[in-house]
CSV table of C-alpha atoms in Angstrom, one decimal:
chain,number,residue,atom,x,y,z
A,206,UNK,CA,8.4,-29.2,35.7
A,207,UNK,CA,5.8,-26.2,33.8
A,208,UNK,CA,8.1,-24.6,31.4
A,209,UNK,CA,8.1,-20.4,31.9
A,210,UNK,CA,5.7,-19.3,29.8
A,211,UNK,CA,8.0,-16.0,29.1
A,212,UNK,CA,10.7,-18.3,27.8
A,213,UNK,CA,8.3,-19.9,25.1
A,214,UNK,CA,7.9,-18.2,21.5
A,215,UNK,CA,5.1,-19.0,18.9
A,216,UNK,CA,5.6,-19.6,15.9
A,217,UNK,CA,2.9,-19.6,12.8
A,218,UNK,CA,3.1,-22.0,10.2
A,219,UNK,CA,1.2,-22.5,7.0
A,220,UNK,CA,-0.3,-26.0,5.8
A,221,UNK,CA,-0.5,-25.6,1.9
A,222,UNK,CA,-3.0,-28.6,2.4
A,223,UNK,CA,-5.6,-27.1,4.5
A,224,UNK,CA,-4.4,-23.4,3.4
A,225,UNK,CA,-4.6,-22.8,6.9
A,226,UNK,CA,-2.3,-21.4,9.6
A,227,UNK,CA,-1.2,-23.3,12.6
A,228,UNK,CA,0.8,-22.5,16.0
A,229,UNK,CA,4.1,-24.3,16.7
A,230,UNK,CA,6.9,-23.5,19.6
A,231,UNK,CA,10.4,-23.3,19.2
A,232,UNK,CA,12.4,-25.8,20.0
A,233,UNK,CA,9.6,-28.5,19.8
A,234,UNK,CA,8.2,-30.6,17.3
A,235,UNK,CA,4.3,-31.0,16.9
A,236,UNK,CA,1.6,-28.6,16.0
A,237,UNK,CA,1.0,-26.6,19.8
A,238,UNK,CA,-2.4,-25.7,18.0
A,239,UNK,CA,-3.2,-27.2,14.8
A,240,UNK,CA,-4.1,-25.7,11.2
A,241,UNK,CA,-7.4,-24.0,12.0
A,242,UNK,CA,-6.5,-20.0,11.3
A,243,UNK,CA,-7.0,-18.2,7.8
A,244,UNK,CA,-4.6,-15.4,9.6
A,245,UNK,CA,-3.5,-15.1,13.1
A,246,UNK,CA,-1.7,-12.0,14.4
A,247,UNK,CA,2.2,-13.3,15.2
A,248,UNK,CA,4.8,-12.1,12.9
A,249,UNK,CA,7.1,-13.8,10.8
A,250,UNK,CA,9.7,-14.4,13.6
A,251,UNK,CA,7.5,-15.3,16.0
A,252,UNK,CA,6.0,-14.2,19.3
A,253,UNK,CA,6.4,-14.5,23.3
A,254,UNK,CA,2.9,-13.1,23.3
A,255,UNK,CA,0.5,-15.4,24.8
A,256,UNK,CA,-2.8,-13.5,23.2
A,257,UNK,CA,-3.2,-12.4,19.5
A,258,UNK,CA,-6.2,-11.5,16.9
A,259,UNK,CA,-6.9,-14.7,14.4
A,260,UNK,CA,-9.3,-15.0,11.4
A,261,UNK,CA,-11.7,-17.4,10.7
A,262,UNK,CA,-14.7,-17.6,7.9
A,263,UNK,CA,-13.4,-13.9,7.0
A,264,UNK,CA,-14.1,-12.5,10.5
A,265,UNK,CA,-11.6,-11.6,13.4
A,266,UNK,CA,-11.7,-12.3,17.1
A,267,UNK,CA,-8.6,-12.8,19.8
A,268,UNK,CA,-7.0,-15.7,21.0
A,269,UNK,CA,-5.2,-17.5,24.2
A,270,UNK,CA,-2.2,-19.0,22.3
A,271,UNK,CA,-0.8,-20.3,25.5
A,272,UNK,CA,-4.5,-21.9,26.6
A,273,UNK,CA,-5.5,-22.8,23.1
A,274,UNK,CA,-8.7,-20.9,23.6
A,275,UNK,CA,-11.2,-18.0,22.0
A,276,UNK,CA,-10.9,-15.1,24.6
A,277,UNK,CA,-13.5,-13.1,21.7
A,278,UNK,CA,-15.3,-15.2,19.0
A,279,UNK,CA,-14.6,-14.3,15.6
A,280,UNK,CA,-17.6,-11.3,14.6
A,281,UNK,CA,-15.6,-8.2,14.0
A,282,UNK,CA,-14.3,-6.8,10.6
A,283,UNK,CA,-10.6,-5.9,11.1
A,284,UNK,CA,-7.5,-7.7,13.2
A,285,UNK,CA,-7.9,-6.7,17.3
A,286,UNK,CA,-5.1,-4.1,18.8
A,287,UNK,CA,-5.4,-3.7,22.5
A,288,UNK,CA,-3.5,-0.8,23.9
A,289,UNK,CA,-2.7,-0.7,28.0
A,290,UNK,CA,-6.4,0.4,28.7
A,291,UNK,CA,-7.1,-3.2,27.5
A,292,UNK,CA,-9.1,-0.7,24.4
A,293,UNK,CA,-9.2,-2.1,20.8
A,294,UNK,CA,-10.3,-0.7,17.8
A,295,UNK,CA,-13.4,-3.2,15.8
A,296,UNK,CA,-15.8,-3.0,12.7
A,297,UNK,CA,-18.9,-4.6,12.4
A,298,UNK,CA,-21.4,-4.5,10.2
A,299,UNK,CA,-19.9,-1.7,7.9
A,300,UNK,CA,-19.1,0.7,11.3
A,301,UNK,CA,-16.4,1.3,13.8
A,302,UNK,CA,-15.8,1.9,17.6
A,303,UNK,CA,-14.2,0.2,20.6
A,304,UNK,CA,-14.5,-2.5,22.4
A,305,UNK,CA,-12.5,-4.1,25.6
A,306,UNK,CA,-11.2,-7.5,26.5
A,307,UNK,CA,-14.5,-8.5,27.9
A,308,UNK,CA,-15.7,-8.0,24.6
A,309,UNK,CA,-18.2,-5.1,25.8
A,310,UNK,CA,-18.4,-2.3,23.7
A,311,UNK,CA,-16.9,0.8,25.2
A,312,UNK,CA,-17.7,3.0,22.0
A,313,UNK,CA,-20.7,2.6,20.3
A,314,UNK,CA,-20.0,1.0,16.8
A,315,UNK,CA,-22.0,3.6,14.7
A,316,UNK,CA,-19.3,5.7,13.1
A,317,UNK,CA,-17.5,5.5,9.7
A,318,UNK,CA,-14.3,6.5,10.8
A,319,UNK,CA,-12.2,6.5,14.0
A,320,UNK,CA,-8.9,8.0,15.0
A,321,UNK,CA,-6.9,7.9,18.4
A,322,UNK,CA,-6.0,11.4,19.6
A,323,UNK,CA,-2.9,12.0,20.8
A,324,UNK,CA,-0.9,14.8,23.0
A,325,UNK,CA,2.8,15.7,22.4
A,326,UNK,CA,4.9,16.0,25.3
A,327,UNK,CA,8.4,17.6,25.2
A,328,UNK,CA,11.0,14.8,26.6
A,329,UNK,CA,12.9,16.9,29.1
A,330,UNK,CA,16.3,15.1,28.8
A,331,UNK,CA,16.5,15.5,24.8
A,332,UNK,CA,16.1,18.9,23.3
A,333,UNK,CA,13.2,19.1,20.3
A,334,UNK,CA,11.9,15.7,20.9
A,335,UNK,CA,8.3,14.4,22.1
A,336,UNK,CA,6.4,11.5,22.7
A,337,UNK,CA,2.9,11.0,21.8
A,338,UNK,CA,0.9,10.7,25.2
A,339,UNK,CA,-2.6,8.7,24.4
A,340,UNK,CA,-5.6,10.5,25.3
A,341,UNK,CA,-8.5,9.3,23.1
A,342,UNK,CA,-10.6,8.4,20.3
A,343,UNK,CA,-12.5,11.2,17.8
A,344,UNK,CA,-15.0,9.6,15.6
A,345,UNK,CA,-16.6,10.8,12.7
A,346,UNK,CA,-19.4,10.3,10.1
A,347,UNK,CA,-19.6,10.6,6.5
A,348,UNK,CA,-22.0,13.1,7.0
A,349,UNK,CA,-19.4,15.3,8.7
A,350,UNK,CA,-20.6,14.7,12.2
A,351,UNK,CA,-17.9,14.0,15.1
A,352,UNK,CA,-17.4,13.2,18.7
A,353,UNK,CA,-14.6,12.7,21.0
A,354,UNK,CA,-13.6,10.3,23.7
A,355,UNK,CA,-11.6,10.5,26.4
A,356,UNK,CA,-8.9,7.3,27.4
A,357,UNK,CA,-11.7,5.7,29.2
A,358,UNK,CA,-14.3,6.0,26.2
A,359,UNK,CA,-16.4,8.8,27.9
A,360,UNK,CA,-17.9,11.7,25.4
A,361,UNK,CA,-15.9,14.4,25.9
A,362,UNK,CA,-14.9,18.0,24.3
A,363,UNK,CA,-12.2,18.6,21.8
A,364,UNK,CA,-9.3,20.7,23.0
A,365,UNK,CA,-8.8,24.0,21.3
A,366,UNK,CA,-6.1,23.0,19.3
A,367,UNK,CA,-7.8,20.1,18.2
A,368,UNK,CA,-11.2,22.3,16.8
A,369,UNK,CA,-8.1,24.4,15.2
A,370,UNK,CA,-7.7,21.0,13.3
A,371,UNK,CA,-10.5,19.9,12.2
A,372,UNK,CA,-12.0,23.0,11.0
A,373,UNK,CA,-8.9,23.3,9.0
A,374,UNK,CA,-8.7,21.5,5.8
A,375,UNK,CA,-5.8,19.3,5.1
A,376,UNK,CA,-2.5,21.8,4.6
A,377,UNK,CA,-1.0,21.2,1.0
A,378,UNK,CA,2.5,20.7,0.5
A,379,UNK,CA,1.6,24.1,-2.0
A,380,UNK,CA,-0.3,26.7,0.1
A,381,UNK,CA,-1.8,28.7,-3.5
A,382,UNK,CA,-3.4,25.0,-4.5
A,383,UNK,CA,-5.9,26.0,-2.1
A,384,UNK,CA,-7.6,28.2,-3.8
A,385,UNK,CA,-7.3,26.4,-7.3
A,386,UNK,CA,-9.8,24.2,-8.9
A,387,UNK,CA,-8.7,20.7,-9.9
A,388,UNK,CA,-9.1,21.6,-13.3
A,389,UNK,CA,-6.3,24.3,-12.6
A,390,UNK,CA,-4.3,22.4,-10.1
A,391,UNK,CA,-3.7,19.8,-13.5
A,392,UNK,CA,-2.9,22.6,-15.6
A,393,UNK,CA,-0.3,23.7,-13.5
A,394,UNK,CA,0.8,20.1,-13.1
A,395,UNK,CA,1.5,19.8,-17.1
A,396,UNK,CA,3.1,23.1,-17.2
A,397,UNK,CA,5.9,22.2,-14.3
A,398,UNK,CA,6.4,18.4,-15.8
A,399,UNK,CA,6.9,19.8,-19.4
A,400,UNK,CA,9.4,21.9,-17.8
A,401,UNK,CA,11.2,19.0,-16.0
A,402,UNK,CA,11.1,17.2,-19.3
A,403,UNK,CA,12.7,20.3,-21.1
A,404,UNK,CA,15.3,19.9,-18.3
A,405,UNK,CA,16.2,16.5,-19.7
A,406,UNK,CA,14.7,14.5,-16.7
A,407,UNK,CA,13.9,11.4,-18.6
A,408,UNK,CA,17.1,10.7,-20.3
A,409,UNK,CA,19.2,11.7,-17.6
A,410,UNK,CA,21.3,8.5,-17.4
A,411,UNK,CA,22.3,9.5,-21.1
A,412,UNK,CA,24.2,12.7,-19.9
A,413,UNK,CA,26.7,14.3,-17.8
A,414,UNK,CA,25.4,16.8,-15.6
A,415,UNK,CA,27.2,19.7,-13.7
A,416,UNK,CA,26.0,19.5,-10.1
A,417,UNK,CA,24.3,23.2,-11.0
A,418,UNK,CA,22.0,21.1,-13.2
A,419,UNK,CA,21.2,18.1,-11.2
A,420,UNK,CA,20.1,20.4,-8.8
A,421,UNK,CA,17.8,22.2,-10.8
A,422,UNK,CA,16.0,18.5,-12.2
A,423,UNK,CA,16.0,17.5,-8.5
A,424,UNK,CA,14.1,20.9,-7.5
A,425,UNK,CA,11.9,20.5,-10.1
A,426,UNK,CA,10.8,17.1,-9.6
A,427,UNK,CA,10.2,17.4,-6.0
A,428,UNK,CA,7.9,20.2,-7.4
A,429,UNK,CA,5.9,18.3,-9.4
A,430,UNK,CA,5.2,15.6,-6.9
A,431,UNK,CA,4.5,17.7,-4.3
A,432,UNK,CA,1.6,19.1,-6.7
A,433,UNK,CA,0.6,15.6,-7.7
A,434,UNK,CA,0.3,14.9,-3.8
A,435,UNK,CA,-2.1,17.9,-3.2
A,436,UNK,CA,-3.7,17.0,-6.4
A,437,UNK,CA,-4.5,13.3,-4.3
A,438,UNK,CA,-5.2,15.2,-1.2
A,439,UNK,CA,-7.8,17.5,-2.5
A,440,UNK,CA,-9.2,14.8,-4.6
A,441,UNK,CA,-9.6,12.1,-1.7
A,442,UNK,CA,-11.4,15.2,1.0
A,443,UNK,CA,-14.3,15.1,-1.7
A,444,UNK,CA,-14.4,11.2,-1.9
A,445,UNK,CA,-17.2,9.9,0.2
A,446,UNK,CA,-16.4,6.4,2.3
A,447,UNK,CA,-19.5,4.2,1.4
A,448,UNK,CA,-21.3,1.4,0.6
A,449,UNK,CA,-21.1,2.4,-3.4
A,450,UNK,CA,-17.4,3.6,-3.5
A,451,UNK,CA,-17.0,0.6,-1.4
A,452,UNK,CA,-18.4,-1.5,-4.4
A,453,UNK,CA,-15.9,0.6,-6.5
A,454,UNK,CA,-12.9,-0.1,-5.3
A,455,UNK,CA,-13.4,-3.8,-4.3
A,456,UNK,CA,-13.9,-4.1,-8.2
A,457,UNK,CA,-10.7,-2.8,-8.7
A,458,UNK,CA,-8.9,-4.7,-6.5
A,459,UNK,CA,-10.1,-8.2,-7.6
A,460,UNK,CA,-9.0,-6.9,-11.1
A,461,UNK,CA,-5.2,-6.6,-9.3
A,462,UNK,CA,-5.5,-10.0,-7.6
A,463,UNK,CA,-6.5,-11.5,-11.1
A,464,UNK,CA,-3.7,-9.9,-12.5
A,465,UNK,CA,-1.1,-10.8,-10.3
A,466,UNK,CA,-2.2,-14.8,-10.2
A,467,UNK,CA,-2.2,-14.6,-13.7
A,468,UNK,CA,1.4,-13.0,-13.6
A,469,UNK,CA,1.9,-15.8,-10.8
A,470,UNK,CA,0.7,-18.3,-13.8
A,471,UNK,CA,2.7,-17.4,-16.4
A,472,UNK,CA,6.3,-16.7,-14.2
A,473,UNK,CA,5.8,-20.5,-13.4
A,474,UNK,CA,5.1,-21.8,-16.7
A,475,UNK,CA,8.0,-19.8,-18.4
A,476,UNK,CA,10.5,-20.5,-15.1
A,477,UNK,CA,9.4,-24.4,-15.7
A,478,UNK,CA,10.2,-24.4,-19.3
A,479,UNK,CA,13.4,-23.0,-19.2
A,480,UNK,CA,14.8,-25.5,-16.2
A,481,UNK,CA,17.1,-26.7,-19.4
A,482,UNK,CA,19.5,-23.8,-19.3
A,483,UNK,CA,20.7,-25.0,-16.1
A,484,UNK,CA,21.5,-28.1,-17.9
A,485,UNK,CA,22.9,-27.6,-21.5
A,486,UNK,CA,24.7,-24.3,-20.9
A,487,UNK,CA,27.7,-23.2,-18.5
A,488,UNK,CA,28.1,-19.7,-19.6
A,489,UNK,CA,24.9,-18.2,-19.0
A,490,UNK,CA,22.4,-17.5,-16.4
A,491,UNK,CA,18.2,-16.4,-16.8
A,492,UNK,CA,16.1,-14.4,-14.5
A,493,UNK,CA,12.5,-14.3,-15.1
A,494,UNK,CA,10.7,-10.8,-13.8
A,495,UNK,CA,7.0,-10.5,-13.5
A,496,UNK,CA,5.1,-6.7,-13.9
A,497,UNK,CA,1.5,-6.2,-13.2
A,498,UNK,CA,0.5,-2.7,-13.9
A,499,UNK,CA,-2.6,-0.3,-14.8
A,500,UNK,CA,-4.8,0.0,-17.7
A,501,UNK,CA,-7.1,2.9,-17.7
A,502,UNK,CA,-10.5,3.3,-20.0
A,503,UNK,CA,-9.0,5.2,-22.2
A,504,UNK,CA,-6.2,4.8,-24.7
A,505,UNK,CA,-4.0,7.2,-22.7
A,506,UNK,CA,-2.3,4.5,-21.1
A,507,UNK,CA,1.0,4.3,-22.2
A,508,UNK,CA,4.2,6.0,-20.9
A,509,UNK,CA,3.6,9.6,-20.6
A,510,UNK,CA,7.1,10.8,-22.8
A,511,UNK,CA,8.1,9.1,-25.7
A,512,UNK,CA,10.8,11.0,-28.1
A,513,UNK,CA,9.8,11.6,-31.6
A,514,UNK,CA,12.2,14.4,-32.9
A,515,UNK,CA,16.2,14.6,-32.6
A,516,UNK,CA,15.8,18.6,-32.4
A,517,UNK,CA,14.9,19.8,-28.9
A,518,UNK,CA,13.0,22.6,-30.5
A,519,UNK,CA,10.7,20.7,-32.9
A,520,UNK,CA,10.8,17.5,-29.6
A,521,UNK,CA,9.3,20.4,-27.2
A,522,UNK,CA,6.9,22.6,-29.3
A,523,UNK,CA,5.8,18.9,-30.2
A,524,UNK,CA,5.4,17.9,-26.3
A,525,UNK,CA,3.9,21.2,-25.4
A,526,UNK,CA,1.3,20.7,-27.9
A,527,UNK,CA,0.8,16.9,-27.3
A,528,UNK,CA,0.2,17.7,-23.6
A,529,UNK,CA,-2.4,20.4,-24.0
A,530,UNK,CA,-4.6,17.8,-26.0
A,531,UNK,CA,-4.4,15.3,-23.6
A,532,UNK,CA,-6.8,17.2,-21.0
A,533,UNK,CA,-6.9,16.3,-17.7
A,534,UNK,CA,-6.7,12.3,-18.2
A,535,UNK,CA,-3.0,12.5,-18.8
A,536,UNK,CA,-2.6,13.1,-15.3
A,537,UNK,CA,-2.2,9.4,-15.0
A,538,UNK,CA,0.4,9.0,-17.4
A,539,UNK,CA,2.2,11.7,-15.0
A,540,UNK,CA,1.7,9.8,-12.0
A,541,UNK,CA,3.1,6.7,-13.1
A,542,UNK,CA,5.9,8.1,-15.3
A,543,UNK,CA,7.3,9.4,-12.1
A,544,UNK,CA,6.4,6.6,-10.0
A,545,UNK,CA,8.9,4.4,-12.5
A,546,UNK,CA,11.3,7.1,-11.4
A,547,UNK,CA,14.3,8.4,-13.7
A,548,UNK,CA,14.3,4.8,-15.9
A,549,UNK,CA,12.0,5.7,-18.4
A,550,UNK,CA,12.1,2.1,-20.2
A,551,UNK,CA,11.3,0.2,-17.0
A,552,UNK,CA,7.1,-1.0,-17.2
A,553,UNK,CA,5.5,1.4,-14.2
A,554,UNK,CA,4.4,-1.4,-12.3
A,555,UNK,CA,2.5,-1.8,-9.0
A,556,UNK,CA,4.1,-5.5,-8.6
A,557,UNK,CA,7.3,-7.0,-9.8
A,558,UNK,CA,9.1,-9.8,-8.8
A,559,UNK,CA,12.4,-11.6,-10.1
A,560,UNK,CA,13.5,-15.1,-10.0
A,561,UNK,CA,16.8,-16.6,-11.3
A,562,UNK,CA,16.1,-20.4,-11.1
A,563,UNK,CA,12.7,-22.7,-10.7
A,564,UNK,CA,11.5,-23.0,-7.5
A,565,UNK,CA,7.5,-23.5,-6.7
A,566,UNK,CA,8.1,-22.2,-3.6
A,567,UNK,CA,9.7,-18.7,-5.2
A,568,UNK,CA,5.7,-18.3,-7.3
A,569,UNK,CA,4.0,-18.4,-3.7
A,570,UNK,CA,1.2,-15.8,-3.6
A,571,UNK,CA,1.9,-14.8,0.1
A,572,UNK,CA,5.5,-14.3,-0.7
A,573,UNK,CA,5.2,-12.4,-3.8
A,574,UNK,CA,2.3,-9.9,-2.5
A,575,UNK,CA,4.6,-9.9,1.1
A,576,UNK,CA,1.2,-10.7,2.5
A,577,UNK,CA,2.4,-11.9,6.3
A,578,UNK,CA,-1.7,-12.2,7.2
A,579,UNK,CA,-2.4,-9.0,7.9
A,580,UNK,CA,-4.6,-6.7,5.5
A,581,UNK,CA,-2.2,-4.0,4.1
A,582,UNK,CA,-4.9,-1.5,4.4
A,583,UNK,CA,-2.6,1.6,4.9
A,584,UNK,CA,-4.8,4.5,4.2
A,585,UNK,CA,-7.8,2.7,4.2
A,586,UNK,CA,-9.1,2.3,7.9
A,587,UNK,CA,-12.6,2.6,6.4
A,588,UNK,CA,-15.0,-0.2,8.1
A,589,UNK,CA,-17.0,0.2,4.9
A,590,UNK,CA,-13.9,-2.2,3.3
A,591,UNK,CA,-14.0,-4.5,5.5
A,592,UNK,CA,-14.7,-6.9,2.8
A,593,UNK,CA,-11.9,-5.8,0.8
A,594,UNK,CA,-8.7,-7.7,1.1
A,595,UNK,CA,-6.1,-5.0,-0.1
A,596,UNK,CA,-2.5,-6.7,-0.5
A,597,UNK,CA,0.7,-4.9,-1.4
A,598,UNK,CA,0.7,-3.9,-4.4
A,599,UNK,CA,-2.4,-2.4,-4.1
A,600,UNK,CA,-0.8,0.2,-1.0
A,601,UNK,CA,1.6,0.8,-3.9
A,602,UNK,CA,-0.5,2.1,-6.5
A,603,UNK,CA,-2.6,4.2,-3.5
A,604,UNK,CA,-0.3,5.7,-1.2
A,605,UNK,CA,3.5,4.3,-2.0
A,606,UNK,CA,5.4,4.1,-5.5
A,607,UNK,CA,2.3,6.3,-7.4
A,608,UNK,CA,0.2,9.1,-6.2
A,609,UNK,CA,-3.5,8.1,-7.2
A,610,UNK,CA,-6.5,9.2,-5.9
A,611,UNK,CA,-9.1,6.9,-4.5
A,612,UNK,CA,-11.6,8.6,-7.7
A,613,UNK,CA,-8.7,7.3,-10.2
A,614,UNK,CA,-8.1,3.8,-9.1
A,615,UNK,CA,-11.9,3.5,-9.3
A,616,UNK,CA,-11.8,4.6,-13.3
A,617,UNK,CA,-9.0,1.5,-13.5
A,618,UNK,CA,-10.5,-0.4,-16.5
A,619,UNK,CA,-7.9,-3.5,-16.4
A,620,UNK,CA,-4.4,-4.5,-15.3
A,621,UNK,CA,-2.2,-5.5,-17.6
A,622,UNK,CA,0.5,-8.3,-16.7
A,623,UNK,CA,4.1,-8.4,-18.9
A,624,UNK,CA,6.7,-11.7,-18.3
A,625,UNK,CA,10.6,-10.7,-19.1
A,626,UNK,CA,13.3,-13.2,-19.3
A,627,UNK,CA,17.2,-11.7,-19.1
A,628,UNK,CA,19.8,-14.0,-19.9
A,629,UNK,CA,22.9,-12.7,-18.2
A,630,UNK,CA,26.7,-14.2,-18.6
A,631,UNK,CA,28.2,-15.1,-15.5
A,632,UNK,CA,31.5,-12.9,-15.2
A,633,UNK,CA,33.5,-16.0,-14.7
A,634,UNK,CA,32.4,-17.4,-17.7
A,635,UNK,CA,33.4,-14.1,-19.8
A,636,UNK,CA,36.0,-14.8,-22.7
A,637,UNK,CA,39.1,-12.0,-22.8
């Protein structure tokens, strides 16, 4: 008897042999579709779906999982996503638009970014709520050109409200940054972060606070990332989506990957070589951490605050002073000083990762980068990077933990990778 198809779930499964994914089904044993796949589009609990986006040779087409056949050959630059129209979004050759299940191209593919409009309708039986009612596609160029679409793919006008948009710039989370320079914006960056330092935001685990107070640091802070975030806002409107930046940041993301296999390296070696703690003592336990963070091309790349007087007078004439010198460079030091958050002696790091006993399986790229297949390309729905294979840590250090423009993870120079090993008593083991 034909098993129900809506009863079976998918399952992908990597062979470390052929570094290649296969298909299996629950409850049976056997590959349903063997290791072919550099990615395929089911999630790490598996699918009842019957058709998903795969990747092969670097290219991405969609799949019959149930049939074990190509319903679109691999040719397009990013993982297919068809909505109820049967519609998904593709790249080819550097450019984006839409195609249907047929594989026909409903869009042209000639623009350099796409976005799906969308209407909000009020849900009658809950009061202030909406739900996003699909209406379209608007694409643009990098030379400021753009069309609509309506939910069939036809050219069509942009509603008023949507004009209202687009001839408006992006709103700041600081409405009087708009009329600053960057040059100004990063002045006034310094000035509020010297003032949260003044406030005793770094060594704020050190004292006891009235509430008064720890609302005050709190204000603050959320003051000076909110300018940091315009500061990334205005500097990304200027910064042009092609070929060359392209060229930019793919260099600076092969510098991360290097890091992070050499990090990878080194958490095995030192993991392996301490497998002997296990064995000749009882009243201790290691963990082994992994960092991977930025180096810029200058040598304003350590921490941004570092103490150097006792007095608070002399310590803040010395950091007011200090800062103004830096020009607008320290910037970066801001960023990640407040990425690391209120620790101040914890590395800033785009990608850590912590292990308490030697396992190979624990130094697994995938695992450690939380790479499930799919490109984690927040932020970047550029075709122009469809080369680019961004992982984690890189959507940390643009658009997560830090606050760095695409301009200053171009100007990345290096990353440099730090190994830590804690030993820590077990409690049961303490002596009273």
């Amino acid at each position: 008897m034909k098993q129900q198809t809506d009863s079976i779930k998918y399952f992908k499964v990597f062979d470390k042999r052929k570094h290649l994914f296969g298909v299996k089904i629950e409850g049976q044993g056997g590959w349903h579709i063997k290791p072919q796949f550099e990615g395929i589009g089911i999630k790490d609990e598996g699918t009842a779906d019957e058709t998903v986006w795969f990747k092969q040779q670097g290219k991405y087409g969609y799949y019959h999982i149930c049939e074990g056949r190509i319903l679109i050959p691999a040719m397009y630059g990013c993982p297919l996503f068809f909505n109820a129209n049967g519609q998904a979004i593709a790249w080819k050759d550097y450019k984006t638009g839409v195609i249907n299940l047929e594989n026909q191209i409903l869009i042209p593919l000639i623009y350099d970014k796409l976005n799906i409009r969308h209407r909000c309708i009020p849900i009658p039986e809950e009061e202030n709520k909406y739900k996003k009612d699909f209406i379209g596609y608007v694409c643009f160029t990098n030379e400021g050109a753009a069309q609509a679409y309506d939910e069939n793919c036809q050219p069509t006008k942009f509603k008023d409200w949507e004009m209202e948009l687009l001839n408006k710039e992006t709103e700041y989370d600081n409405p009087d940054v708009e009329g600053m320079s960057l040059t100004e914006l990063e002045e006034r960056i310094k000035k509020e972060y010297v003032t949260l330092i003044e406030l005793g935001y770094p060594n704020c685990t050190d004292k006891v606070w009235s509430q008064e107070h720890c609302d005050k640091v709190d204000a603050q802070e959320k003051k000076v990332r909110s300018l940091l975030a315009d500061r990334q806002r205005m500097m990304n409107r200027s910064f042009v989506h092609n070929m060359e930046n392209a060229k930019r940041i793919k260099r600076t993301n092969d510098l991360l990957i290097r890091a992070i296999r050499k990090a990878i390296k080194l958490g095995k070696k030192t993991s392996k070589s301490l497998q002997w703690m296990e064995k000749v003592s009882h009243t201790t336990h290691y963990e082994i951490g992994i960092y991977v963070y930025p180096k810029w091309k200058n040598s304003k790349s350590e921490l941004g605050y570092e103490r150097k007087h006792k007095s608070s007078t002399k310590e803040n004439q010395r950091l007011k002073a200090e800062l103004d010198n830096y020009e607008g460079t320290h910037i970066w030091n801001i960023i990640a000083a407040l990425a690391s958050g209120s620790n101040y002696y914890e590395p800033h790091s785009c990608c850590d990762y912590w292990v308490s006993k030697f396992s190979p399986d624990d130094w697994d790229e995938h695992k450690i980068t939380m790479d499930d297949g799919v490109s984690w390309d927040e932020g970047m729905h550029y075709p122009v990077y469809q080369d680019v294979y961004f992982t984690y840590p890189w959507y940390c250090l643009h658009n997560h933990h830090f606050l760095y423009s695409f301009e200053d993870l171009c100007n990345i120079n290096d990353f440099l990778v730090n190994v830590e090993v804690q030993f820590v008593a077990r409690e049961q083991d303490r002596v009273v």
